[in-house]
GROMACS .gro file of C-alpha atoms in nm:
model
  453
    1UNK     CA    1  -0.610   3.327   3.154
    2UNK     CA    2  -0.813   3.580   3.247
    3UNK     CA    3  -1.012   3.775   2.944
    4UNK     CA    4  -1.051   3.427   2.778
    5UNK     CA    5  -1.338   3.173   2.786
    6UNK     CA    6  -1.112   2.904   2.632
    7UNK     CA    7  -0.787   2.953   2.826
    8UNK     CA    8  -0.626   3.058   2.522
    9UNK     CA    9  -0.439   3.409   2.514
   10UNK     CA   10  -0.698   3.657   2.358
   11UNK     CA   11  -0.607   3.754   1.976
   12UNK     CA   12  -0.462   4.117   1.955
   13UNK     CA   13  -0.641   4.294   1.696
   14UNK     CA   14  -0.418   4.491   1.479
   15UNK     CA   15  -0.397   4.845   1.524
   16UNK     CA   16  -0.551   5.077   1.259
   17UNK     CA   17  -0.306   5.310   1.124
   18UNK     CA   18  -0.447   5.645   1.056
   19UNK     CA   19  -0.562   5.729   0.719
   20UNK     CA   20  -0.269   5.905   0.552
   21UNK     CA   21  -0.302   6.106   0.234
   22UNK     CA   22  -0.299   5.974  -0.138
   23UNK     CA   23   0.010   5.952  -0.273
   24UNK     CA   24   0.139   6.283  -0.470
   25UNK     CA   25   0.040   6.062  -0.808
   26UNK     CA   26  -0.313   6.165  -0.720
   27UNK     CA   27  -0.304   6.514  -0.684
   28UNK     CA   28  -0.505   6.772  -0.887
   29UNK     CA   29  -0.125   6.907  -1.052
   30UNK     CA   30   0.017   6.531  -1.168
   31UNK     CA   31  -0.355   6.444  -1.291
   32UNK     CA   32  -0.314   6.816  -1.527
   33UNK     CA   33   0.005   6.677  -1.603
   34UNK     CA   34  -0.035   6.351  -1.758
   35UNK     CA   35  -0.363   6.452  -1.971
   36UNK     CA   36  -0.125   6.692  -2.085
   37UNK     CA   37   0.134   6.379  -2.124
   38UNK     CA   38  -0.146   6.203  -2.348
   39UNK     CA   39  -0.224   6.474  -2.500
   40UNK     CA   40   0.128   6.580  -2.634
   41UNK     CA   41   0.159   6.236  -2.737
   42UNK     CA   42  -0.166   6.163  -2.915
   43UNK     CA   43  -0.114   6.007  -3.353
   44UNK     CA   44  -0.205   6.415  -3.456
   45UNK     CA   45  -0.017   6.645  -3.233
   46UNK     CA   46   0.234   6.688  -3.461
   47UNK     CA   47   0.012   6.774  -3.728
   48UNK     CA   48  -0.184   7.034  -3.558
   49UNK     CA   49   0.130   7.218  -3.418
   50UNK     CA   50   0.267   7.228  -3.755
   51UNK     CA   51  -0.064   7.333  -3.917
   52UNK     CA   52  -0.199   7.583  -3.677
   53UNK     CA   53   0.164   7.716  -3.553
   54UNK     CA   54   0.262   7.768  -3.894
   55UNK     CA   55  -0.103   7.965  -3.984
   56UNK     CA   56  -0.072   8.125  -3.672
   57UNK     CA   57   0.272   8.288  -3.701
   58UNK     CA   58   0.166   8.390  -4.061
   59UNK     CA   59  -0.148   8.526  -3.974
   60UNK     CA   60   0.013   8.753  -3.706
   61UNK     CA   61   0.309   8.813  -3.906
   62UNK     CA   62   0.056   8.979  -4.139
   63UNK     CA   63  -0.041   9.211  -3.890
   64UNK     CA   64   0.278   9.307  -3.785
   65UNK     CA   65   0.354   9.375  -4.190
   66UNK     CA   66   0.081   9.608  -4.171
   67UNK     CA   67   0.194   9.810  -3.878
   68UNK     CA   68   0.518   9.829  -3.920
   69UNK     CA   69   0.541   9.915  -4.316
   70UNK     CA   70   0.271  10.199  -4.316
   71UNK     CA   71   0.510  10.452  -4.215
   72UNK     CA   72   0.792  10.344  -4.499
   73UNK     CA   73   0.485  10.334  -4.739
   74UNK     CA   74   0.392  10.685  -4.678
   75UNK     CA   75   0.733  10.806  -4.699
   76UNK     CA   76   0.763  10.643  -5.023
   77UNK     CA   77   0.472  10.817  -5.153
   78UNK     CA   78   0.262  10.489  -5.182
   79UNK     CA   79  -0.049  10.378  -5.016
   80UNK     CA   80  -0.025  10.297  -4.629
   81UNK     CA   81  -0.153   9.979  -4.725
   82UNK     CA   82   0.120   9.945  -5.019
   83UNK     CA   83   0.327   9.656  -4.870
   84UNK     CA   84   0.060   9.484  -4.638
   85UNK     CA   85  -0.153   9.404  -4.969
   86UNK     CA   86   0.182   9.227  -5.108
   87UNK     CA   87   0.240   9.009  -4.836
   88UNK     CA   88  -0.161   8.933  -4.860
   89UNK     CA   89  -0.130   8.810  -5.195
   90UNK     CA   90   0.204   8.614  -5.136
   91UNK     CA   91   0.036   8.427  -4.850
   92UNK     CA   92  -0.298   8.390  -5.007
   93UNK     CA   93  -0.024   8.208  -5.304
   94UNK     CA   94   0.145   8.069  -5.053
   95UNK     CA   95  -0.138   7.884  -4.882
   96UNK     CA   96  -0.210   7.735  -5.227
   97UNK     CA   97   0.118   7.617  -5.203
   98UNK     CA   98   0.083   7.478  -4.873
   99UNK     CA   99  -0.225   7.319  -4.954
  100UNK     CA  100  -0.110   7.127  -5.265
  101UNK     CA  101   0.280   7.055  -5.068
  102UNK     CA  102   0.024   6.886  -4.758
  103UNK     CA  103  -0.151   6.678  -4.999
  104UNK     CA  104   0.105   6.521  -5.220
  105UNK     CA  105   0.237   6.184  -5.196
  106UNK     CA  106   0.616   6.101  -5.080
  107UNK     CA  107   0.688   6.011  -5.441
  108UNK     CA  108   0.589   6.315  -5.600
  109UNK     CA  109   0.777   6.497  -5.330
  110UNK     CA  110   1.127   6.304  -5.422
  111UNK     CA  111   1.046   6.364  -5.825
  112UNK     CA  112   0.988   6.762  -5.750
  113UNK     CA  113   1.339   6.744  -5.612
  114UNK     CA  114   1.612   6.747  -5.935
  115UNK     CA  115   1.329   7.003  -6.116
  116UNK     CA  116   1.331   7.279  -5.829
  117UNK     CA  117   1.702   7.251  -5.787
  118UNK     CA  118   1.800   7.305  -6.142
  119UNK     CA  119   1.540   7.596  -6.180
  120UNK     CA  120   1.673   7.731  -5.850
  121UNK     CA  121   2.036   7.692  -5.985
  122UNK     CA  122   1.953   7.850  -6.321
  123UNK     CA  123   1.777   8.198  -6.174
  124UNK     CA  124   2.066   8.174  -5.938
  125UNK     CA  125   2.296   8.210  -6.288
  126UNK     CA  126   2.050   8.458  -6.463
  127UNK     CA  127   2.091   8.716  -6.115
  128UNK     CA  128   2.437   8.755  -6.205
  129UNK     CA  129   2.385   8.875  -6.554
  130UNK     CA  130   2.402   9.256  -6.640
  131UNK     CA  131   2.056   9.380  -6.697
  132UNK     CA  132   1.811   9.067  -6.588
  133UNK     CA  133   1.966   9.075  -6.193
  134UNK     CA  134   1.901   9.347  -5.952
  135UNK     CA  135   2.083   9.488  -5.678
  136UNK     CA  136   1.852   9.589  -5.350
  137UNK     CA  137   2.050   9.730  -5.045
  138UNK     CA  138   2.426   9.610  -5.172
  139UNK     CA  139   2.334   9.280  -5.273
  140UNK     CA  140   2.299   9.156  -5.615
  141UNK     CA  141   2.028   8.867  -5.533
  142UNK     CA  142   1.679   8.986  -5.694
  143UNK     CA  143   1.515   8.965  -6.038
  144UNK     CA  144   1.253   9.159  -6.143
  145UNK     CA  145   0.929   9.037  -6.291
  146UNK     CA  146   0.815   9.320  -6.398
  147UNK     CA  147   0.642   9.633  -6.204
  148UNK     CA  148   0.701   9.627  -5.856
  149UNK     CA  149   0.733   9.269  -5.855
  150UNK     CA  150   1.069   9.101  -5.774
  151UNK     CA  151   1.175   8.761  -5.709
  152UNK     CA  152   1.498   8.655  -5.541
  153UNK     CA  153   1.656   8.347  -5.602
  154UNK     CA  154   1.841   8.208  -5.357
  155UNK     CA  155   1.550   8.195  -5.119
  156UNK     CA  156   1.456   7.890  -5.363
  157UNK     CA  157   1.764   7.754  -5.355
  158UNK     CA  158   1.702   7.658  -4.936
  159UNK     CA  159   1.422   7.444  -5.066
  160UNK     CA  160   1.585   7.308  -5.291
  161UNK     CA  161   1.874   7.188  -5.139
  162UNK     CA  162   1.693   7.015  -4.865
  163UNK     CA  163   1.478   6.852  -5.107
  164UNK     CA  164   1.767   6.733  -5.323
  165UNK     CA  165   1.972   6.644  -5.048
  166UNK     CA  166   1.724   6.470  -4.868
  167UNK     CA  167   1.654   6.252  -5.182
  168UNK     CA  168   2.017   6.155  -5.277
  169UNK     CA  169   2.102   6.063  -4.898
  170UNK     CA  170   1.805   5.850  -4.870
  171UNK     CA  171   1.880   5.642  -5.225
  172UNK     CA  172   2.226   5.616  -5.062
  173UNK     CA  173   2.089   5.521  -4.733
  174UNK     CA  174   1.884   5.221  -4.919
  175UNK     CA  175   2.197   5.126  -5.140
  176UNK     CA  176   2.390   5.132  -4.771
  177UNK     CA  177   2.661   5.349  -4.931
  178UNK     CA  178   2.697   5.597  -4.620
  179UNK     CA  179   2.954   5.401  -4.424
  180UNK     CA  180   3.169   5.571  -4.702
  181UNK     CA  181   3.290   5.903  -4.657
  182UNK     CA  182   3.330   5.957  -5.059
  183UNK     CA  183   2.960   5.884  -5.083
  184UNK     CA  184   2.820   6.087  -4.757
  185UNK     CA  185   2.999   6.413  -4.884
  186UNK     CA  186   3.001   6.326  -5.282
  187UNK     CA  187   2.769   6.525  -5.474
  188UNK     CA  188   2.628   6.661  -5.129
  189UNK     CA  189   2.853   6.883  -5.061
  190UNK     CA  190   2.981   7.023  -5.387
  191UNK     CA  191   2.682   7.119  -5.460
  192UNK     CA  192   2.576   7.263  -5.179
  193UNK     CA  193   2.899   7.517  -5.260
  194UNK     CA  194   2.808   7.580  -5.576
  195UNK     CA  195   2.458   7.702  -5.420
  196UNK     CA  196   2.707   7.890  -5.156
  197UNK     CA  197   2.925   8.060  -5.470
  198UNK     CA  198   2.600   8.191  -5.646
  199UNK     CA  199   2.467   8.366  -5.344
  200UNK     CA  200   2.818   8.503  -5.189
  201UNK     CA  201   2.864   8.668  -5.582
  202UNK     CA  202   2.583   8.847  -5.511
  203UNK     CA  203   2.687   8.962  -5.164
  204UNK     CA  204   2.427   8.777  -4.936
  205UNK     CA  205   2.619   8.611  -4.630
  206UNK     CA  206   2.341   8.600  -4.445
  207UNK     CA  207   2.114   8.345  -4.680
  208UNK     CA  208   2.450   8.149  -4.698
  209UNK     CA  209   2.506   8.093  -4.351
  210UNK     CA  210   2.133   7.940  -4.335
  211UNK     CA  211   2.225   7.712  -4.632
  212UNK     CA  212   2.531   7.615  -4.435
  213UNK     CA  213   2.357   7.517  -4.178
  214UNK     CA  214   2.058   7.325  -4.385
  215UNK     CA  215   2.404   7.154  -4.510
  216UNK     CA  216   2.543   7.057  -4.163
  217UNK     CA  217   2.163   6.918  -4.031
  218UNK     CA  218   2.144   6.703  -4.318
  219UNK     CA  219   2.496   6.554  -4.288
  220UNK     CA  220   2.421   6.550  -3.919
  221UNK     CA  221   2.102   6.339  -3.988
  222UNK     CA  222   2.287   6.101  -4.179
  223UNK     CA  223   2.527   6.000  -3.938
  224UNK     CA  224   2.832   6.174  -4.055
  225UNK     CA  225   3.136   6.061  -3.841
  226UNK     CA  226   3.237   6.347  -3.605
  227UNK     CA  227   3.575   6.384  -3.772
  228UNK     CA  228   3.419   6.459  -4.145
  229UNK     CA  229   3.179   6.709  -3.945
  230UNK     CA  230   3.410   6.867  -3.805
  231UNK     CA  231   3.639   6.896  -4.075
  232UNK     CA  232   3.314   7.006  -4.330
  233UNK     CA  233   3.237   7.260  -4.034
  234UNK     CA  234   3.653   7.340  -4.030
  235UNK     CA  235   3.675   7.431  -4.367
  236UNK     CA  236   3.284   7.668  -4.375
  237UNK     CA  237   3.433   7.843  -4.073
  238UNK     CA  238   3.788   7.904  -4.247
  239UNK     CA  239   3.578   8.058  -4.547
  240UNK     CA  240   3.346   8.261  -4.347
  241UNK     CA  241   3.629   8.420  -4.159
  242UNK     CA  242   3.778   8.505  -4.458
  243UNK     CA  243   3.479   8.635  -4.618
  244UNK     CA  244   3.436   8.849  -4.251
  245UNK     CA  245   3.788   8.983  -4.300
  246UNK     CA  246   3.761   9.105  -4.609
  247UNK     CA  247   3.433   9.304  -4.599
  248UNK     CA  248   3.431   9.656  -4.432
  249UNK     CA  249   3.053   9.618  -4.371
  250UNK     CA  250   3.035   9.273  -4.245
  251UNK     CA  251   3.319   9.374  -4.012
  252UNK     CA  252   3.132   9.656  -3.855
  253UNK     CA  253   2.845   9.446  -3.826
  254UNK     CA  254   3.008   9.219  -3.599
  255UNK     CA  255   3.143   9.511  -3.364
  256UNK     CA  256   2.828   9.594  -3.311
  257UNK     CA  257   2.684   9.267  -3.115
  258UNK     CA  258   2.560   9.429  -2.793
  259UNK     CA  259   2.602   9.774  -2.893
  260UNK     CA  260   2.435  10.070  -2.665
  261UNK     CA  261   2.543  10.323  -2.835
  262UNK     CA  262   2.525  10.437  -3.233
  263UNK     CA  263   2.896  10.462  -3.245
  264UNK     CA  264   3.110  10.695  -3.483
  265UNK     CA  265   2.928  10.752  -3.770
  266UNK     CA  266   2.604  10.564  -3.664
  267UNK     CA  267   2.712  10.199  -3.753
  268UNK     CA  268   2.520  10.070  -3.527
  269UNK     CA  269   2.231  10.233  -3.563
  270UNK     CA  270   2.031   9.966  -3.695
  271UNK     CA  271   2.114   9.769  -3.403
  272UNK     CA  272   2.087  10.005  -3.111
  273UNK     CA  273   1.756  10.127  -3.199
  274UNK     CA  274   1.625   9.746  -3.205
  275UNK     CA  275   1.743   9.735  -2.846
  276UNK     CA  276   1.559  10.066  -2.796
  277UNK     CA  277   1.225   9.921  -2.935
  278UNK     CA  278   1.251   9.586  -2.742
  279UNK     CA  279   1.337   9.781  -2.463
  280UNK     CA  280   1.051  10.069  -2.451
  281UNK     CA  281   0.752   9.763  -2.517
  282UNK     CA  282   0.734   9.706  -2.152
  283UNK     CA  283   0.539   9.387  -2.067
  284UNK     CA  284   0.253   9.425  -2.247
  285UNK     CA  285   0.363   9.662  -2.560
  286UNK     CA  286   0.258  10.034  -2.622
  287UNK     CA  287  -0.027   9.884  -2.844
  288UNK     CA  288  -0.064   9.791  -3.224
  289UNK     CA  289   0.041  10.044  -3.432
  290UNK     CA  290   0.183  10.283  -3.162
  291UNK     CA  291   0.542  10.235  -3.196
  292UNK     CA  292   0.771  10.533  -3.220
  293UNK     CA  293   1.031  10.351  -3.351
  294UNK     CA  294   0.855  10.254  -3.689
  295UNK     CA  295   0.892  10.645  -3.777
  296UNK     CA  296   1.217  10.659  -3.924
  297UNK     CA  297   1.435  10.550  -3.629
  298UNK     CA  298   1.406  10.205  -3.730
  299UNK     CA  299   1.585  10.056  -4.056
  300UNK     CA  300   1.384   9.771  -4.230
  301UNK     CA  301   1.124   9.778  -3.984
  302UNK     CA  302   0.873   9.561  -4.176
  303UNK     CA  303   1.156   9.302  -4.319
  304UNK     CA  304   1.428   9.217  -4.075
  305UNK     CA  305   1.383   9.419  -3.764
  306UNK     CA  306   1.024   9.321  -3.742
  307UNK     CA  307   1.025   9.091  -3.423
  308UNK     CA  308   1.143   9.469  -3.276
  309UNK     CA  309   0.824   9.678  -3.400
  310UNK     CA  310   0.671   9.350  -3.263
  311UNK     CA  311   0.802   9.374  -2.881
  312UNK     CA  312   0.736   9.733  -2.913
  313UNK     CA  313   0.338   9.731  -2.982
  314UNK     CA  314   0.335   9.403  -2.799
  315UNK     CA  315   0.592   9.342  -2.496
  316UNK     CA  316   0.707   9.080  -2.354
  317UNK     CA  317   0.416   8.877  -2.395
  318UNK     CA  318   0.394   8.935  -2.781
  319UNK     CA  319   0.754   8.867  -2.808
  320UNK     CA  320   0.737   8.541  -2.578
  321UNK     CA  321   0.430   8.423  -2.800
  322UNK     CA  322   0.600   8.430  -3.114
  323UNK     CA  323   0.891   8.228  -2.953
  324UNK     CA  324   0.643   7.956  -2.809
  325UNK     CA  325   0.504   7.934  -3.196
  326UNK     CA  326   0.853   7.898  -3.356
  327UNK     CA  327   0.964   7.636  -3.021
  328UNK     CA  328   0.646   7.440  -3.154
  329UNK     CA  329   0.720   7.457  -3.506
  330UNK     CA  330   1.072   7.317  -3.432
  331UNK     CA  331   0.938   7.027  -3.150
  332UNK     CA  332   0.687   6.917  -3.415
  333UNK     CA  333   0.921   6.896  -3.665
  334UNK     CA  334   1.186   6.668  -3.505
  335UNK     CA  335   0.901   6.462  -3.347
  336UNK     CA  336   0.823   6.426  -3.702
  337UNK     CA  337   1.177   6.322  -3.824
  338UNK     CA  338   1.207   6.086  -3.551
  339UNK     CA  339   0.941   5.873  -3.536
  340UNK     CA  340   0.920   5.846  -3.950
  341UNK     CA  341   1.068   5.497  -4.039
  342UNK     CA  342   1.134   5.645  -4.441
  343UNK     CA  343   1.453   5.817  -4.462
  344UNK     CA  344   1.347   6.075  -4.688
  345UNK     CA  345   1.114   6.205  -4.456
  346UNK     CA  346   1.347   6.172  -4.199
  347UNK     CA  347   1.607   6.398  -4.352
  348UNK     CA  348   1.355   6.612  -4.532
  349UNK     CA  349   1.182   6.677  -4.195
  350UNK     CA  350   1.497   6.719  -4.052
  351UNK     CA  351   1.605   6.980  -4.329
  352UNK     CA  352   1.287   7.167  -4.337
  353UNK     CA  353   1.341   7.213  -3.885
  354UNK     CA  354   1.684   7.319  -3.936
  355UNK     CA  355   1.625   7.551  -4.227
  356UNK     CA  356   1.335   7.735  -4.006
  357UNK     CA  357   1.440   7.714  -3.667
  358UNK     CA  358   1.837   7.844  -3.782
  359UNK     CA  359   1.690   8.150  -3.997
  360UNK     CA  360   1.456   8.246  -3.680
  361UNK     CA  361   1.738   8.223  -3.446
  362UNK     CA  362   1.924   8.451  -3.614
  363UNK     CA  363   1.734   8.727  -3.651
  364UNK     CA  364   1.583   8.711  -3.344
  365UNK     CA  365   1.947   8.671  -3.222
  366UNK     CA  366   2.024   9.037  -3.418
  367UNK     CA  367   1.738   9.189  -3.297
  368UNK     CA  368   1.838   9.102  -2.962
  369UNK     CA  369   2.228   9.268  -3.041
  370UNK     CA  370   2.354   8.852  -2.949
  371UNK     CA  371   2.435   8.820  -3.317
  372UNK     CA  372   2.557   9.018  -3.605
  373UNK     CA  373   2.295   9.141  -3.811
  374UNK     CA  374   2.312   8.858  -4.109
  375UNK     CA  375   1.926   9.047  -4.298
  376UNK     CA  376   1.747   8.747  -4.354
  377UNK     CA  377   1.415   8.769  -4.267
  378UNK     CA  378   1.212   8.586  -3.988
  379UNK     CA  379   1.068   8.307  -4.170
  380UNK     CA  380   0.651   8.322  -4.236
  381UNK     CA  381   0.640   8.674  -4.039
  382UNK     CA  382   0.872   8.954  -4.206
  383UNK     CA  383   0.775   9.104  -4.525
  384UNK     CA  384   0.892   8.923  -4.889
  385UNK     CA  385   0.715   8.768  -5.078
  386UNK     CA  386   1.017   8.554  -5.230
  387UNK     CA  387   1.099   8.422  -4.845
  388UNK     CA  388   0.738   8.361  -4.760
  389UNK     CA  389   0.636   8.111  -5.054
  390UNK     CA  390   0.918   7.892  -5.025
  391UNK     CA  391   0.881   7.861  -4.681
  392UNK     CA  392   0.519   7.777  -4.669
  393UNK     CA  393   0.586   7.529  -4.919
  394UNK     CA  394   0.789   7.358  -4.676
  395UNK     CA  395   0.536   7.422  -4.408
  396UNK     CA  396   0.315   7.212  -4.640
  397UNK     CA  397   0.588   6.922  -4.654
  398UNK     CA  398   0.619   6.924  -4.331
  399UNK     CA  399   0.214   6.865  -4.252
  400UNK     CA  400   0.227   6.606  -4.558
  401UNK     CA  401   0.516   6.388  -4.370
  402UNK     CA  402   0.328   6.405  -4.044
  403UNK     CA  403  -0.029   6.308  -4.186
  404UNK     CA  404   0.195   5.996  -4.357
  405UNK     CA  405   0.270   5.862  -3.998
  406UNK     CA  406   0.100   5.505  -3.975
  407UNK     CA  407  -0.054   5.636  -3.624
  408UNK     CA  408  -0.176   5.991  -3.749
  409UNK     CA  409  -0.339   5.801  -4.098
  410UNK     CA  410  -0.525   5.560  -3.840
  411UNK     CA  411  -0.654   5.848  -3.646
  412UNK     CA  412  -0.736   6.051  -3.943
  413UNK     CA  413  -0.951   5.784  -4.091
  414UNK     CA  414  -1.137   5.737  -3.762
  415UNK     CA  415  -1.287   6.080  -3.826
  416UNK     CA  416  -1.654   6.176  -3.980
  417UNK     CA  417  -1.697   6.439  -4.221
  418UNK     CA  418  -1.981   6.649  -4.108
  419UNK     CA  419  -2.030   6.727  -4.441
  420UNK     CA  420  -2.185   6.351  -4.519
  421UNK     CA  421  -2.488   6.352  -4.357
  422UNK     CA  422  -2.874   6.363  -4.484
  423UNK     CA  423  -3.156   6.529  -4.299
  424UNK     CA  424  -3.449   6.302  -4.163
  425UNK     CA  425  -3.810   6.409  -4.075
  426UNK     CA  426  -3.826   6.728  -3.874
  427UNK     CA  427  -3.533   6.867  -3.997
  428UNK     CA  428  -3.292   6.665  -3.812
  429UNK     CA  429  -2.946   6.518  -3.870
  430UNK     CA  430  -2.887   6.190  -3.956
  431UNK     CA  431  -2.567   6.045  -4.025
  432UNK     CA  432  -2.575   5.846  -4.362
  433UNK     CA  433  -2.315   5.589  -4.135
  434UNK     CA  434  -2.213   5.501  -3.782
  435UNK     CA  435  -2.030   5.718  -3.621
  436UNK     CA  436  -1.667   5.503  -3.663
  437UNK     CA  437  -1.532   5.573  -3.338
  438UNK     CA  438  -1.829   5.381  -3.170
  439UNK     CA  439  -1.785   5.114  -3.425
  440UNK     CA  440  -1.635   4.896  -3.179
  441UNK     CA  441  -1.783   4.927  -2.847
  442UNK     CA  442  -2.118   4.851  -3.052
  443UNK     CA  443  -1.947   4.509  -3.158
  444UNK     CA  444  -1.846   4.457  -2.842
  445UNK     CA  445  -2.197   4.530  -2.684
  446UNK     CA  446  -2.365   4.333  -2.958
  447UNK     CA  447  -2.130   4.022  -2.884
  448UNK     CA  448  -2.233   4.001  -2.486
  449UNK     CA  449  -2.498   3.842  -2.396
  450UNK     CA  450  -2.840   3.956  -2.180
  451UNK     CA  451  -2.677   3.810  -1.894
  452UNK     CA  452  -2.342   3.958  -1.886
  453UNK     CA  453  -2.245   4.325  -1.727
   0.00000   0.00000   0.00000
C-alpha cells in the first residue's frame, strides 16, 4: 500500500484538539471565592467576628450618641457632651466586664448563674417598692443610684435568664431528662414567667418581649417538641394580645405601623419622623452631626431611635454597615453554638445570640415602621448604661466560648507573643524561642537526608 514501506497501512495520527479555556474553577472569581471560604472557615473566625463586631458597634454607637444627644442635653441646660460622657463611662466599665467574662472558665460562668438570677429578681422586686423604684416615661423599672445615675434591673434579667436557663437545661441534658416534657418546662418556664411578671408590673412590654424570645430560643435549642413549643407560644401570644388590648398606649403604637402621617393628636409623631430622618439621609447621609430631626423633632433620638439619626447622618451606607455588623455577630454566635460539644456553651451562646439579634430586629423594625415601637434600645449602640453593661458581659461570654473551641485553642497556642523577645548586638530583635508555626517545617527539614529534595 502506498505511503508505507512495510506494506502496512499508515498509522493515523490523533487529531489535536484546540486548547479550550480552563474550567470555571480556575477563574479569578472562583479563586477569590475559594480563598474567602477558607478564610471564613478558619478556627478563629468566630472569635474575631465577635470581638471585632462587638467593639466596632460599641465605638460607632459612642460616636452616634455624642452626635444625637447634644441638642437634647442643651435643651435640658446640660453640657453638650453630658450623655456621651455617661455612655463612655459605661463603655469603659463594660469593657472591663467583657474582658473578665472572656477570661473566665466555663465552670465559673455556670457558678455565677444562680447569684446573678437571685440578684436580678431582688432588684426587680425593689423596683416595685414605693420610694425606691422610679418611673421613667411611664414605666416603673428604674432604681436611683444617687445623682444622675440610675439602673434598670430588667436589663440584667436578660443575662440572668440566659445563664441560669443554659445551666439548668445543660444539667438536665447530662441526666437524659429532656425527653420528658415536665423536665423541659419546669422550672424554666415558671421562673421565666416570674421575671416577665415583675417586668410587666412596671409596664415595660418591650423588655418582656425580649425575655420571651430568649425563653423560646432556649426551648428550641433544647429540642422541645413542636406541640410543646406551639403550646407555650400560644399562651404567650394570648397574654400579649390581652396586654395590648387593655392598654390604649400600646394600641396606638400598634396602629402606627407603616404610618406616613402623624395622625390625630400626633399619636404617630415619633414613628413618622423616624421615617423622615431615614428618607432625608440618602446614600451617604448629610454628614456626621448634621441631622435635622434631632433638633427637637424626633423624640428619643439618642436612645430608641438612634438608628434613624444614623441613617440621616451616615445615609444608607451607614445603616447597612450597622446591619452587617449585627449580622456578622449573629452568624458568629450561631457558629459557636453549632460547633461546640458542651451543652451549656451551646445553650448559653444560642441564648445570647437570640437576645441580641431579637432586640436589634425589634428596634430597627420599629424605626423602619415595620414593627410597633417597643421602647427597646439597639444593643451596644443606643444610649443607656443599664443596657450596655449586661450586653457587653454577654459579648464576653461569646468570646470565651469561641476561644474554648479545640481548634481555636490550638490556633491561639500557636501564636507567639510579640513582647517575649530580647535584643542582641546592634539592637536586632532576637526571639527567645523559635516561632512555633515553623517548628513542623524545621523538623521535616532536619529529617531529610542531604540527597533528598
